mmCIF file with all atom_site columns, C-alpha atoms and ligand atoms in Angstrom:
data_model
loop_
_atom_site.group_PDB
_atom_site.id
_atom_site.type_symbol
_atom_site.label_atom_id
_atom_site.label_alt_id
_atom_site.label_comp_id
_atom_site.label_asym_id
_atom_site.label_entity_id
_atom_site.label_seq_id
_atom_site.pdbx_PDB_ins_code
_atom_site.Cartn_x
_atom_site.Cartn_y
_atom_site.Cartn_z
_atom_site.occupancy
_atom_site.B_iso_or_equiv
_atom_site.pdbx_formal_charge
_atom_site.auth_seq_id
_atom_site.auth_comp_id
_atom_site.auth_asym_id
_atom_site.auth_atom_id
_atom_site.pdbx_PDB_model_num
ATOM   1   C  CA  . UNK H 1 1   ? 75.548  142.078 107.942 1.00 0.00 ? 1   UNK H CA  1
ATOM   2   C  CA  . UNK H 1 2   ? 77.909  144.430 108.251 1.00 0.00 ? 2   UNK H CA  1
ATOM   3   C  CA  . UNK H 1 3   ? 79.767  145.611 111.485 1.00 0.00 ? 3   UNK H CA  1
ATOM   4   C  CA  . UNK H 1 4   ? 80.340  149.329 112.576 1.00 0.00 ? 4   UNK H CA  1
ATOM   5   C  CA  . UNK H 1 5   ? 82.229  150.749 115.585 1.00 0.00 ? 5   UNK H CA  1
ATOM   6   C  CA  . UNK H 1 6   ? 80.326  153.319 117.860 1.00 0.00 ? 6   UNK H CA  1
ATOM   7   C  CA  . UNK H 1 7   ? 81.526  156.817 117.431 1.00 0.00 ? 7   UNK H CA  1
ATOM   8   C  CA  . UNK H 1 8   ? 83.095  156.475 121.325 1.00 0.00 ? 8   UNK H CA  1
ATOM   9   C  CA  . UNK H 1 9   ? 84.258  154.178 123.470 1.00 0.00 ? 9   UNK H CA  1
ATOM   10  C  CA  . UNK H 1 10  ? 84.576  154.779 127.180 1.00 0.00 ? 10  UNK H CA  1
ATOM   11  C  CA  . UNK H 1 11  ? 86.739  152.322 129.399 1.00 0.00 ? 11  UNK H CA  1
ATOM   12  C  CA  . UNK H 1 12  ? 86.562  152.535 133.000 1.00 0.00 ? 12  UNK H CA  1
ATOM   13  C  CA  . UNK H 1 13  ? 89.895  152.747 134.535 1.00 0.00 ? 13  UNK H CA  1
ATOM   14  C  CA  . UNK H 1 14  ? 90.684  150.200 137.694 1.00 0.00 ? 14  UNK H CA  1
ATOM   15  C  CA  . UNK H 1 15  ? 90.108  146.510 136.656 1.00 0.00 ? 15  UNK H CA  1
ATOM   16  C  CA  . UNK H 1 16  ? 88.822  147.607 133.313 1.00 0.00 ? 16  UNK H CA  1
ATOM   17  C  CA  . UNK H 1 17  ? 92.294  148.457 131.845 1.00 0.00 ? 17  UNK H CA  1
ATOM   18  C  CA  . UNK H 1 18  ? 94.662  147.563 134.518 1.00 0.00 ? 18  UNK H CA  1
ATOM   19  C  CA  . UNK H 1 19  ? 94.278  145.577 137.274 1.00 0.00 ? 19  UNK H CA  1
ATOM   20  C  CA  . UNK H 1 20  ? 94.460  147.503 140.834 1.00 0.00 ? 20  UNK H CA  1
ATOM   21  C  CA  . UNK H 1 21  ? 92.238  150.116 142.359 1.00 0.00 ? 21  UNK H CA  1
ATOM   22  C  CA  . UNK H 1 22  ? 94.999  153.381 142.090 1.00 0.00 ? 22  UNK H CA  1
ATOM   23  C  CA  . UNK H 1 23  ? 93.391  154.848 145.171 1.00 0.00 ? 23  UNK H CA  1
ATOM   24  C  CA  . UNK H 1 24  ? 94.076  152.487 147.381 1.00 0.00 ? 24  UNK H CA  1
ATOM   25  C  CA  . UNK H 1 25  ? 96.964  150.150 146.123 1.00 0.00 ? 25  UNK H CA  1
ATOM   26  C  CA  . UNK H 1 26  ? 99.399  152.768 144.540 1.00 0.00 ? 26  UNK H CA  1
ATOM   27  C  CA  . UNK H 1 27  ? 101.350 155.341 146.597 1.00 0.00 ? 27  UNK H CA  1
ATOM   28  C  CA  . UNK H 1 28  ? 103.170 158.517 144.585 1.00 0.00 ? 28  UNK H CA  1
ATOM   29  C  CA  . UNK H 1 29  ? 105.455 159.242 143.519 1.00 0.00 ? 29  UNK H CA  1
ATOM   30  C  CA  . UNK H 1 30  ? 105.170 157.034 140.246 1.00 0.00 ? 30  UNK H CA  1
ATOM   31  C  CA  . UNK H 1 31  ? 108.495 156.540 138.058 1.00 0.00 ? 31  UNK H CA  1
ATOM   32  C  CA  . UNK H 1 32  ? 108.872 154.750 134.559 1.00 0.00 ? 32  UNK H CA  1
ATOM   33  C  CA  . UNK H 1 33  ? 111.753 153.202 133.873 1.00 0.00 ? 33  UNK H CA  1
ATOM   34  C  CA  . UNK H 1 34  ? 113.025 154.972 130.545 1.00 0.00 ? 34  UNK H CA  1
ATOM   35  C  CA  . UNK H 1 35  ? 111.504 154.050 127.877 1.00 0.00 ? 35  UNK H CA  1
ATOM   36  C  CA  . UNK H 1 36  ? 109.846 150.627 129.939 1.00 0.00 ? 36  UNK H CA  1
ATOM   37  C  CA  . UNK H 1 37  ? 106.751 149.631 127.786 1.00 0.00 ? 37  UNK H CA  1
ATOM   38  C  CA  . UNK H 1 38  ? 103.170 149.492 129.563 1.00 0.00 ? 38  UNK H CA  1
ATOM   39  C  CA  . UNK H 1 39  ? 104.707 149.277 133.043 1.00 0.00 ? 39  UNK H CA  1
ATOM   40  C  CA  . UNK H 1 40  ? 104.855 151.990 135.869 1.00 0.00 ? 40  UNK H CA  1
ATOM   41  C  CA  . UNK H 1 41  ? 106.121 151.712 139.421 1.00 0.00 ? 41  UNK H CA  1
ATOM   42  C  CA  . UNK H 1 42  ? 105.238 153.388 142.596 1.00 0.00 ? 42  UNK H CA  1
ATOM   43  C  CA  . UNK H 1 43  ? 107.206 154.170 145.807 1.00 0.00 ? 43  UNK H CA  1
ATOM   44  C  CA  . UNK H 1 44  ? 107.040 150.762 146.714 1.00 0.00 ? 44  UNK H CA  1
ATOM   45  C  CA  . UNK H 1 45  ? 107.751 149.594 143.285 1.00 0.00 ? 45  UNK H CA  1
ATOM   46  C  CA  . UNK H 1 46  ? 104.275 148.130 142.893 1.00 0.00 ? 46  UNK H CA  1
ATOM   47  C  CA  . UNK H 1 47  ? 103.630 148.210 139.168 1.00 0.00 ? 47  UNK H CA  1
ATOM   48  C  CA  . UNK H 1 48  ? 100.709 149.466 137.264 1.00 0.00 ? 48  UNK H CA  1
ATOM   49  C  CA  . UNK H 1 49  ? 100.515 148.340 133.545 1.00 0.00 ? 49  UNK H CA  1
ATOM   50  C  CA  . UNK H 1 50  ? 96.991  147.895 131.444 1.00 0.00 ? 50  UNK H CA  1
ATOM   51  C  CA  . UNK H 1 51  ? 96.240  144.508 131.007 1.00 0.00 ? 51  UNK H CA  1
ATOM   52  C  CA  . UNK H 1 52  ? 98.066  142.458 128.125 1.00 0.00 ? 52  UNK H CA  1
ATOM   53  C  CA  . UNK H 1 53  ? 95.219  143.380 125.060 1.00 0.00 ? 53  UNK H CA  1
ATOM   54  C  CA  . UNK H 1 54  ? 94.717  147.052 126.044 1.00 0.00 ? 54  UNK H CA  1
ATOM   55  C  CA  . UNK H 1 55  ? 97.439  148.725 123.898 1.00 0.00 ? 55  UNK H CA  1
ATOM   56  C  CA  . UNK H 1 56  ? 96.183  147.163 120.859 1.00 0.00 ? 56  UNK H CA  1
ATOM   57  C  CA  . UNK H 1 57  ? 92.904  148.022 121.235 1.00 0.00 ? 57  UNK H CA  1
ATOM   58  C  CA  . UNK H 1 58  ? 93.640  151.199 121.956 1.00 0.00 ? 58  UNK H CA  1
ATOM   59  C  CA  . UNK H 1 59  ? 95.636  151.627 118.484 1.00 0.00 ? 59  UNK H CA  1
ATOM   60  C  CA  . UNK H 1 60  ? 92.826  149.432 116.627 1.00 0.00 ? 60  UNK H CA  1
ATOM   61  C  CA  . UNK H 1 61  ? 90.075  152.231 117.783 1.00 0.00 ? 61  UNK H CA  1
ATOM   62  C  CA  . UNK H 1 62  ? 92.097  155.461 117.322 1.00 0.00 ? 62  UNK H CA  1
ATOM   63  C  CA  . UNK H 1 63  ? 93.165  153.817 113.640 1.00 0.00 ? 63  UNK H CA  1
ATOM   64  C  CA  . UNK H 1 64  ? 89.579  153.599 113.167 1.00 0.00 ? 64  UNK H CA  1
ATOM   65  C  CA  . UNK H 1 65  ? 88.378  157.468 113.907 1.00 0.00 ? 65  UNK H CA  1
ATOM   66  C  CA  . UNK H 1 66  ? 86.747  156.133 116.985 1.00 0.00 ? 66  UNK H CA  1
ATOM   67  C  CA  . UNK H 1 67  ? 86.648  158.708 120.198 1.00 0.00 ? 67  UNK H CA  1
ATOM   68  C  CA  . UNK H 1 68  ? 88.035  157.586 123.003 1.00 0.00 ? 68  UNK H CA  1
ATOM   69  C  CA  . UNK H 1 69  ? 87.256  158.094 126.541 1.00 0.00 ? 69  UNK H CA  1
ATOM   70  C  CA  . UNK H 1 70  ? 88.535  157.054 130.421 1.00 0.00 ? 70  UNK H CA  1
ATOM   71  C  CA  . UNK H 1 71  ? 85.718  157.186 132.640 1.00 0.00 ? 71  UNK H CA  1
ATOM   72  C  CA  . UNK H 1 72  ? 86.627  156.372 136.252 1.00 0.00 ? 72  UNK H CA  1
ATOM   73  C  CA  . UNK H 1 73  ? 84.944  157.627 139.525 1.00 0.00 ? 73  UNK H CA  1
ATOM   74  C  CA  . UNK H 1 74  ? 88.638  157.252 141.485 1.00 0.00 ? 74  UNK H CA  1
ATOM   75  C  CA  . UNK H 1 75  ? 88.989  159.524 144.202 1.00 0.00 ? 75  UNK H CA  1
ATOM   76  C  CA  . UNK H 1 76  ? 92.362  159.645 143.375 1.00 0.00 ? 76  UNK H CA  1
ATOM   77  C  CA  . UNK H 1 77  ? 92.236  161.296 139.668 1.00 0.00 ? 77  UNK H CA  1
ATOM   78  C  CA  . UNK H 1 78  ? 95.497  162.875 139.851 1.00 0.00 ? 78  UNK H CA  1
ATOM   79  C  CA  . UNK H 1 79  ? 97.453  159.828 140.289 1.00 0.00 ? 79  UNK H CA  1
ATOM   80  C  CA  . UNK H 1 80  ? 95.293  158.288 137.537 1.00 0.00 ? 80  UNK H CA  1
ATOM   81  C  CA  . UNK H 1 81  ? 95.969  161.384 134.928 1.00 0.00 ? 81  UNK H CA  1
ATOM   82  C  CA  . UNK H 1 82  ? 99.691  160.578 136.215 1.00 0.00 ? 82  UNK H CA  1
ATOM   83  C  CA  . UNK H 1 83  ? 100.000 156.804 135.268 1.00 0.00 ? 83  UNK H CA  1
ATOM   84  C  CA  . UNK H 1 84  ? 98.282  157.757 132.041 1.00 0.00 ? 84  UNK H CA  1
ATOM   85  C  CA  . UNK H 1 85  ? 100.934 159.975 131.051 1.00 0.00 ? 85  UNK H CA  1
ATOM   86  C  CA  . UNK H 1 86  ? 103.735 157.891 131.849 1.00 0.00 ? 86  UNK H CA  1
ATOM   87  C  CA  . UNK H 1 87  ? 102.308 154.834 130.443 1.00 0.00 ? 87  UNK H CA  1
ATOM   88  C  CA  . UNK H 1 88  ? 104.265 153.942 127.814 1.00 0.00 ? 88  UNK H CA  1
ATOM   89  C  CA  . UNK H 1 89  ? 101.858 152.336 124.764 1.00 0.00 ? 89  UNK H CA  1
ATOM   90  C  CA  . UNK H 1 90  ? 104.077 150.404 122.050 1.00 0.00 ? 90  UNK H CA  1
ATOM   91  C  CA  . UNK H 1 91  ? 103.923 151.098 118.647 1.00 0.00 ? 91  UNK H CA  1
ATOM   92  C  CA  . UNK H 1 92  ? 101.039 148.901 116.868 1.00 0.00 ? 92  UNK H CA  1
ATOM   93  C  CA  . UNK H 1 93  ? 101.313 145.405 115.727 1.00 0.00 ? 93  UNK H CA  1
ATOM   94  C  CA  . UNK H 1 94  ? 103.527 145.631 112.136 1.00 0.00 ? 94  UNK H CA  1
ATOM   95  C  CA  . UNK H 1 95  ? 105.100 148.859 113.367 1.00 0.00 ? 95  UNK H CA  1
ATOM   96  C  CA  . UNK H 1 96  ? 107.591 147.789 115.582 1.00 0.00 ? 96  UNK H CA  1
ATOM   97  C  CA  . UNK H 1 97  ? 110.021 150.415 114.694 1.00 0.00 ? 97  UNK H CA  1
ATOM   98  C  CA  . UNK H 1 98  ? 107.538 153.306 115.531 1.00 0.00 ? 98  UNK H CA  1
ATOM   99  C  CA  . UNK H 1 99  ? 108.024 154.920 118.285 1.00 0.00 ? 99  UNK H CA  1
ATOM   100 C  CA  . UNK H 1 100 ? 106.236 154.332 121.684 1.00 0.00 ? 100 UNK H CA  1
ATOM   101 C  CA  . UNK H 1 101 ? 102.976 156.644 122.614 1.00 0.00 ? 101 UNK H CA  1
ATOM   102 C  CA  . UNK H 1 102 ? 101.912 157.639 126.068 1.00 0.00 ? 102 UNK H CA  1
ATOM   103 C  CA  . UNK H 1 103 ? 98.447  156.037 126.529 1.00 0.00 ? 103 UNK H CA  1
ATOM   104 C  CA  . UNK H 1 104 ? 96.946  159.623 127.450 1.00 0.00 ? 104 UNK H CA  1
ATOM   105 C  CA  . UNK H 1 105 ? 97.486  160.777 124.512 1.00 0.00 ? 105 UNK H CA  1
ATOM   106 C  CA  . UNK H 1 106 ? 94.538  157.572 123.407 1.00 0.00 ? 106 UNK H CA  1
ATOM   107 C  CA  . UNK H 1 107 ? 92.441  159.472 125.263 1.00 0.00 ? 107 UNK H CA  1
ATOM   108 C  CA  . UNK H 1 108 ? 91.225  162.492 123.840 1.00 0.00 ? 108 UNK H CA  1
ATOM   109 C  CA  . UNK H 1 109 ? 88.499  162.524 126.385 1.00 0.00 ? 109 UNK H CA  1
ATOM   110 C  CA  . UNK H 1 110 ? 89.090  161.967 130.351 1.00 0.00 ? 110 UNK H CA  1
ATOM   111 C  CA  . UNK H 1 111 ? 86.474  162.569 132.889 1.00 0.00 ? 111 UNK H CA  1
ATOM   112 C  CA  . UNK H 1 112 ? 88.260  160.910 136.208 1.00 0.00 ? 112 UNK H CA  1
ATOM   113 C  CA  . UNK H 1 113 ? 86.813  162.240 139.477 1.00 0.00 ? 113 UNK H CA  1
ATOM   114 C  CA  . UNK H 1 114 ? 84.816  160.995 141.997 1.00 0.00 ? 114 UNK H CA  1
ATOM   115 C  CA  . UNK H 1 115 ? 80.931  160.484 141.619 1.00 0.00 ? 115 UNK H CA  1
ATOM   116 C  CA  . UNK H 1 116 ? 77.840  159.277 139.855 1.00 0.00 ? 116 UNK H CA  1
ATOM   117 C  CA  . UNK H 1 117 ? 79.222  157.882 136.259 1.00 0.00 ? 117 UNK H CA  1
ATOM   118 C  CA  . UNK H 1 118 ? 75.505  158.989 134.997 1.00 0.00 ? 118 UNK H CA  1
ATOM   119 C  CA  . UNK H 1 119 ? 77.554  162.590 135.725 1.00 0.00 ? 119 UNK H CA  1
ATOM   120 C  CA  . UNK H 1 120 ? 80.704  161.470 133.597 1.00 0.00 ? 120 UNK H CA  1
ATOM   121 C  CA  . UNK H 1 121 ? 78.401  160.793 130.386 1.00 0.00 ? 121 UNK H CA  1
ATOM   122 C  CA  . UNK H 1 122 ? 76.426  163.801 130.629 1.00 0.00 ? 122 UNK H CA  1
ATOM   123 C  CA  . UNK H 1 123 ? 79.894  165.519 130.898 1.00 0.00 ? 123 UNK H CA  1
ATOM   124 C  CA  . UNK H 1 124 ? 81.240  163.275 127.711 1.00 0.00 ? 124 UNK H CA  1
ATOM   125 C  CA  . UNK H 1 125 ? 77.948  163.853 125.387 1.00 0.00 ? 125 UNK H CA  1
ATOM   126 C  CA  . UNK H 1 126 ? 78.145  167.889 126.096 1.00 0.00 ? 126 UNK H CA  1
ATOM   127 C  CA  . UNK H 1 127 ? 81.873  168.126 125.062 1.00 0.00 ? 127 UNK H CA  1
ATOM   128 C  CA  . UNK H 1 128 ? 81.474  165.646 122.045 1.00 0.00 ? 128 UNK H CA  1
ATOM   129 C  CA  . UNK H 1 129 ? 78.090  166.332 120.984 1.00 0.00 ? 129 UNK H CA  1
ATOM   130 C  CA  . UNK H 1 130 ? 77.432  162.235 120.124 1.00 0.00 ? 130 UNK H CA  1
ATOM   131 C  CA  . UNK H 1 131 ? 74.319  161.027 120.902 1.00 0.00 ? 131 UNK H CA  1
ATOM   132 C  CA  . UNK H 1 132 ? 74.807  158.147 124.036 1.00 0.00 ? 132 UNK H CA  1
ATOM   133 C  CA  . UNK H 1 133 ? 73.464  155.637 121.497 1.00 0.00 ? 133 UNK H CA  1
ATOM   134 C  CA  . UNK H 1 134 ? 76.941  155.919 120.120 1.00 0.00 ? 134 UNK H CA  1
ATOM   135 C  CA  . UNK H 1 135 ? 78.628  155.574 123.021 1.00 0.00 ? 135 UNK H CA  1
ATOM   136 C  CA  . UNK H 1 136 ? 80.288  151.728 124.309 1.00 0.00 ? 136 UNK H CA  1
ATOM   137 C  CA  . UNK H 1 137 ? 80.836  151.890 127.683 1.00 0.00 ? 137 UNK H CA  1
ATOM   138 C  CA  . UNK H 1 138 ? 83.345  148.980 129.478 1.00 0.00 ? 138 UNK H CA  1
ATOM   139 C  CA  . UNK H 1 139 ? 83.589  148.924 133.347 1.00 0.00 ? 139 UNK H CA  1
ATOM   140 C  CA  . UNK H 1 140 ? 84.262  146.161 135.461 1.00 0.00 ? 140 UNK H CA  1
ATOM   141 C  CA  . UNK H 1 141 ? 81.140  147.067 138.217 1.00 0.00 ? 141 UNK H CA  1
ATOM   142 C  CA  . UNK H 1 142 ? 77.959  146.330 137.959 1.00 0.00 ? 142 UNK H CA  1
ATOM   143 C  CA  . UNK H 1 143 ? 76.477  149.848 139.765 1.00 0.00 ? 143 UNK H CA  1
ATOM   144 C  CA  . UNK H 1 144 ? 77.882  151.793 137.043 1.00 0.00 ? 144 UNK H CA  1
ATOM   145 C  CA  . UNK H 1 145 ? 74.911  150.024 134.609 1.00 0.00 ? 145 UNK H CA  1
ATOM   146 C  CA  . UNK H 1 146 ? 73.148  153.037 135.550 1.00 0.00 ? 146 UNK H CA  1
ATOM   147 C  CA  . UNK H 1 147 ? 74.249  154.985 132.977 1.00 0.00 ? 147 UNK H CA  1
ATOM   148 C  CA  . UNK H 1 148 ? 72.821  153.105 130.930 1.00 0.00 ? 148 UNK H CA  1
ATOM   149 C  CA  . UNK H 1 149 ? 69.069  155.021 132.076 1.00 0.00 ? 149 UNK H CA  1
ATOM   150 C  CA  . UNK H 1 150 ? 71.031  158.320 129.355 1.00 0.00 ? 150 UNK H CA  1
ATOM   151 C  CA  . UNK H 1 151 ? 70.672  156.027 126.071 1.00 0.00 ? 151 UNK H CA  1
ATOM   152 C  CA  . UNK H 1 152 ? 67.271  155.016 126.567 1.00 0.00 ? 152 UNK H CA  1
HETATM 153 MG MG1 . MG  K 2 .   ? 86.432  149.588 137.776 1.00 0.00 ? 1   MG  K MG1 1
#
C-alpha cells in the first residue's frame, strides 16, 4: 500500500495548534521578543506558542506541495491573523542555520471569522478549486464534524 497526503490540510486554530482560546484568554497588544522562536506574549505577558509538534508539521506538509489552511470560527480573527504573523516558525529539522519563518506565511489559505465551519469549507473549496474529498480537516470540537455533511 502506498500512502498519499490530501491535497489540503485545514487545522483549526485554538487547542488544535496552540493551546488557549485567543478570544477570551489573550489581551492586545501582542509583542515577540526578537527573534523568540514559537512564543508570543500579550499585555499581560501570557504566551501563545503552537504546541511542541506543530512547526514541523507545518514544514513536513508545505515540503510536500500540500495546501495549507487555518480554519477557526474565533470571534476574535484579528488577534488570530496577529499571532500568526508574529509567530516565529524555526527552520526545519537538518536546517538549523536557515532562517526562521513566520507561521502565516504556512498558511496560504486563512478563513478565521466567526460562524458555521460548513461556511469556512465552502469558502476554502471555491478559492482552491479541490474537491472536499481532498481536504483533512483537524479541530479539537466535536460540533465542527459537521462539515463533514460537504465530502459526502
Ligand atoms: Mg478549537
Amino acid at each position: 500500500m502506498t500512502s498519499r497526503l490530501p491535497k489540503l490540510v485545514a487545522f483549526d486554530l485554538d487547542y488544535t495548534l496552540w493551546d488557549l482560546w485567543i478570544d477570551t484568554h489573550i489581551t492586545p497588544p501582542l509583542k515577540r521578543d526578537g527573534k523568540a522562536l514559537n512564543c508570543v506574549t500579550d499585555k499581560y505577558g501570557d504566551e501563545i506558542a503552537f504546541y511542541r509538534d506543530v512547526p514541523e508539521i507545518l514544514h513536513r506538509l508545505q515540503s510536500a506541495g500540500v495546501v495549507i489552511a487555518a480554519c477557526s470560527r474565533t470571534s476574535a480573527p484579528t488577534l488570530a491573523r496577529q499571532a500568526l504573523s508574529l509567530l516565529l516558525i524555526p527552520a526545519p529539522a537538518g536546517h538549523k542555520n536557515e532562517e526562521p519563518t513566520t507561521a502565516i506565511k504556512f498558511f496560504s489559505q486563512q478563513e478565521i471569522y466567526h460562524g458555521s465551519k460548513i461556511a469556512h469549507f465552502k469558502k476554502l473549496h471555491q478559492k482552491t478549486g479541490l474537491p472536499y474529498s481532498e481536504m483533512l480537516f483537524f479541530d479539537d470540537e466535536r460540533r465542527n464534524k459537521e462539515v463533514e455533511s460537504l465530502g459526502g
